[in-house]
Every structure is written in structure tokens, then in C-alpha cells.
Amino acid sequence: MPNPTPLWIPSEQRVAASNLAQFLRHINMQGEAFEDYQQLHKWSVFSKNKFWMEVWQFCDVIGYRGNCVYGEGMPRWQELVRARDTIWFPQAQLNYAENLLSYAYQSPNDVALWFKNENGQSRKLSWQKLCDQVSIVQQWLKQNGVGRGDVVAGYLPYIPESVIAMLATTSLGAIWTSTSPDFGVDSVVERFGQVQPKILFCCNGYTFGGKTHRMEERNAQIVNTISSIQNTCQIEYLQQRDDTPVFNDTFSDWQAILASYLPRGLEFERVGFNEPLFVLYSSGTTGQPKCITHSVGGTMLNHLKEHQLHCDIQPGDRVFYYTTCGWMMWNWHVSALASGATLVIYDGSPLYPQPSVLWELAQESDMTLFGTSASYLATLEKSGFSPCGYVNLGALKTLCSTGSVLYPEQFDFVYSQIKADLHLASISGGTDICGCFVLGNPISPVYRGECQGAGLGMDIAVFNEQGEAIIEQRGELVCRNSFPNQPIGFWHDNGEAYHHAYWDKFAGVWHHGDEIAQTAQAGYRFYGRSDATLNPGGVRIGTAEIYQQINQIPEIVDSVAVGYNQGDREEIVLFVQLQAPHQLDNNLQEKIRHILKQRCSPRHVPAFIYAISEVPRTRSGKLVELAVKQTLHGEAVKNIGALANPQVLEEIRQSLGRQRE
């Protein structure tokens, strides 16, 4: 079978000017003769000691590196985790915030943060202004006794204050954790209560989709419940109008803090490479959210690798990612400061008051990298909005998409309706590693429906159930080597839960839970979560295969498919969210079944189809197939607070009742 034709091939000029080509030339000057990405990747895996040393040097990491890349033994943070095998850069000392703010010394008057929200409010902070505000908040934190190893939490929308508070926290060697204000009190307490923060940053409210959400009462409940919180800073983000503000005189005020100190030289507490930086949280749909702890050095070094070598972020670039403070892409995005990039930030609905809002910001800011999710691109396509016909995207070089599978048809949409000369990088990784296993690179072609390849330094493979590597067949995504950004563990876990989560299935190999296949081009196709794989009649079916076909139907906005056990057999149940004013009548049901039968196979045809008001997702936008399956089988969903729209489960439960009648 001939190789497919690429959708995009970088020009010679684009390749030559890329960071990755410069890195490749740097390695070749030391005696190698690599001609393409695949050769470089193979070397990065089998010469990992030298590779990670070279990444540190090429990306100009600030700090003491030492002469040892990895070693055996316990990390300094012994009470947190029992290490699996390797400890990275055991001699290194560095500070995350120091690396992110280093560009301020070169161009203090350039824009560091470019912020806009759905109400039309906008702000720009220069590098100098950013450093000044970080300095002031740093002083306030020190006055409140925050130091190395303490935890500071943010219950915040993505606004400049979120970045400033995080940088001030990490500058002191303290640990940052955050979630977004759409989480309810119980869900926040369930997360922050495990890590016992000393300080809480929150806001008085926010708007989304034109609706106002007041936060004062929630903030007070959280503070009253988590006894470790010694002081709270509330940001008056929501503009007061006719209503009377709810004032809590026990909270500190952001503006008052800024007025109480003078900016001064920043202090940076350098800590060990393997000490904790961020605590992120699993979705919690199968029980209490896991507190996944990421290291200072592993996060910093991996983000620099992904940003500079894979995304080609260069000083002065304008980098945007649509995310909340409750998703790991927030942590990924803010790290772009370390590459000298301007963070372009948007708070609010990406489609309100019209689908053009993010693209108007792209034009206004001369955005060079646009980061989003596959579900946003699908919604944009169904809305009929064509960015290339509405705005000038001359500066845009790269579009990244993650969160769910990017279908082949969406590749077509990007190149026909957004920009033809564009590096489209479908990336995949997760909260577990605060980074990517599979992502793009700017010197290789882009093929329809494929992630370009494995990340440098990551020994990615596809395993069958027997733990054997396979090519051009579907199997489990695994990583066969250790890597700096693997988590240092789960908070206050002795190592058992951490080992069970990733290392149990295949001995000594990281098992990620995605069903994928490697292509002839060394790219990867994703089929969905392996724990959501359908098995009607003993044939494995990835849910992504169904969504790829169903979500293209004009009458359907979104869908979710799960397996339903009927005695000794499994049947597929499909739930669809309809485009108004359509109804799920017999004609539409037959259309769905016909499309799946013709384009996939008779095995893909659902036994039952139901209409629901929304497809259930987590607050970061991920499908919760397991929660749907549990509901269908009459089982309790263990952590309902992890869902953005838990009320939909009652509709699913009722559909089960209709099925049994």
C-alpha cells in the first residue's frame, strides 16, 4: 500500500529556521550524521544521558546541573513517594520561576502577558511589570510564612493574577496547586483538602457565556472547611454593578496587597531537580481524585523540550492555549514564558458572544501558536464559521490540538478553513506526565488523521495484550523507558497506588491506557481510551471510530457510546446530543445505523440509541464513558463532582428504565 500524501510539508526556509533543525545541527557537529526526525528520535532514546544533557544546555536552563543525569535511590522528598527506578539529575539545583522570568532581563518592556476576557476587558503586562507584581506577592507570601515545601492553592479563572500568584509561590520553592472556579465546594475540598494548602488565592466571581457566577460564599465555605489555610487573598475580578458586593473582612485583597509593598529584586530559592513543583489532580470519576505530584526539574526540562523543539516556540512568539487552571494545559502554557514567549490568555466561553472571538484575538495579538481541543474544532466546523475568511492569520505558524482524538476530517477542516500553510500538531499525553507522549515536530510532514510521532527521549511503543510490540495494529500505548517528567508520585502515597496506576500491567513499562496504532510513517492514530473499548461479539471496537462518523452528521452535536452487558453478551448503547430543532425519530436512527454499517462494520451498529440534552464530560472537557457505563448498569458513580454536567446521568438512568419496559 503506497504511503499517503502529506497534508502539509514545511518549506526549506521553515525547516532551516526552526529550533529543532538548529538542535539537530548542534548534535551533528559532535560527530553524528542525522538527516531527519526519526534518526534523531532513535538517538534520543538510546543515548538518553547525552540527550537530556544537551536539552538542558540548548534550552539554556538556569541553575546548577551537575554531571550526573540519573541515578538509583530515594529522592529527597522521601515521605511523598517511593521511587520506581531512576532519579533524574540528582545533583541539580534550580528554580522554576527564575527560569520563566529570565527573559525580563533582556527585554523588560516587551509584552509578557496579553489578556482578554469575554466581557471585552483586556490587559497587557510587560516583563518588568510582571516581575514587579511577582515581587510584591512574593513579599506577602513570605510575610505569611510561606517557604520551601509549603503548598499554595489557586481557585481561580485563567487571569494574569493566576500566573503572578503561581510565580511568586514557586519562586520561594513552594508548591502550587490550582483548580477552576466552575468546581463546586465539595470537589475543591476533596482536592485541596488532601494537600493542605497554607494560602488560598480565589476571586469574587467570573462570567461565562454571558452568565455571572458569584464566588464569595463558596470561598468562605472552602476556607472554613480546610483548616490548614492560614490566609486567603480574594481577587475582585468580577466588576460590581448594581448589586451589593459581599465583602469578607477576614480575606486579604489583591489590590491592597499590591499597594502595600514596593517592588524589589526577586529572590529565587533553588531546590533539587526532583522536589515537588505542581500538584495536579486526576479526574476523580473512579473515586477520590489522585494528587499527582510533578517535579521542578522534570516539568521545566520537558516543557522546554516540547515548546522549543516540538512546537518551535521562539523568543517574541505569541503563544495561546484555551484552557482553565484546572487542566494541565494551563501549567504547560505558562511554561512558555521560559522560552521568551508572550502568553496570550483568554477567559470566558470560546464561542460567546460569537464563534469568532478567539480568532479575533489571534489577529489582534499576532498569535503564532493557537492551542485548543478537538471538540472546539468540531463545534467550530458545525457552526459553519471559517476563520480564514474572517481574520488575517498571517503570523500563525502552529495549531495544537489535544483533549480527545482529532479525526481525519478535522485535519481537512483546519487546512481548508483555518490556514493551508500551518503546522497542525495533534498532541497526546496528560495530567499524569504534565506533558506529551506523542506530538508534532516542525521539520516533518503532517499526514491526515495522524499524530506526527513520539516525543524526543520517549520510547513509545504499541503493545498487544501479551506485552509484545506491534506495528500497524491496534494496541496499548506504552513507554518503555523512564523520563524526567514522570510524576514523583501521588501525594502521601507509599508508592503502591502510583505503581498500580501505571506500572502493573506490563512489568517495568509505563502503561497509559490509550488504544493506538503506529503507522507506516512512524506516526500514531488514536482510537480512544482502552478501558472504554467496546467488545460486541468479541470484536474490539474503539469508541473514537463511532464518534468520528456520528459527530459528522449535521443533526448531531456530540455523542457517547458505551457497552451494555446483556447476560453473556455486550451490546452498544449510543447517546446523542441533537442539534436544535432536530428530533431522534426513526429516520435519524436509521441514518445513524446505516452510516456506521457502511463506513465501519455491522459490529459498530448500536443496539440502542437515545437522545440526551448534553454529553457528559469532566470539567476539562473529557468524555466520561465509564460514568455513563456505571449509570447504565445501575452502579454508583463514585465522584459525581468531577463532572461538569452531572444532571445528564439522570437522563441516562431514565433511558435505562425505558429500555427495560
XYZ file of C-alpha atoms in Angstrom, residues 534-541 545-546 549-550 570-574 589-590 592-609:
37
model
C -16.294 -1.861 23.120
C -16.437 -5.609 22.643
C -19.655 -6.644 20.865
C -19.469 -10.270 19.757
C -15.864 -10.489 20.931
C -14.629 -7.856 18.428
C -12.733 -4.888 19.913
C -14.050 -1.524 18.751
C -14.347 5.078 15.420
C -18.017 5.637 16.210
C -18.698 9.031 11.920
C -21.591 10.113 14.134
C -22.235 -6.917 25.213
C -24.268 -4.508 23.078
C -23.500 -0.935 22.123
C -25.653 1.867 23.516
C -25.282 5.235 21.791
C -31.907 6.428 13.892
C -31.822 4.536 10.615
C -27.071 6.609 12.123
C -27.168 2.833 11.820
C -26.718 2.924 8.033
C -23.667 5.203 8.251
C -21.976 3.033 10.875
C -22.724 -0.163 8.981
C -21.470 1.165 5.651
C -18.443 3.139 6.847
C -17.347 0.906 9.725
C -18.953 -2.523 10.065
C -22.158 -4.192 11.271
C -20.412 -4.658 14.630
C -20.321 -0.872 15.101
C -24.101 -0.511 14.853
C -25.639 0.291 18.270
C -28.432 -1.844 19.666
C -29.979 1.214 21.352
C -29.872 4.941 20.536
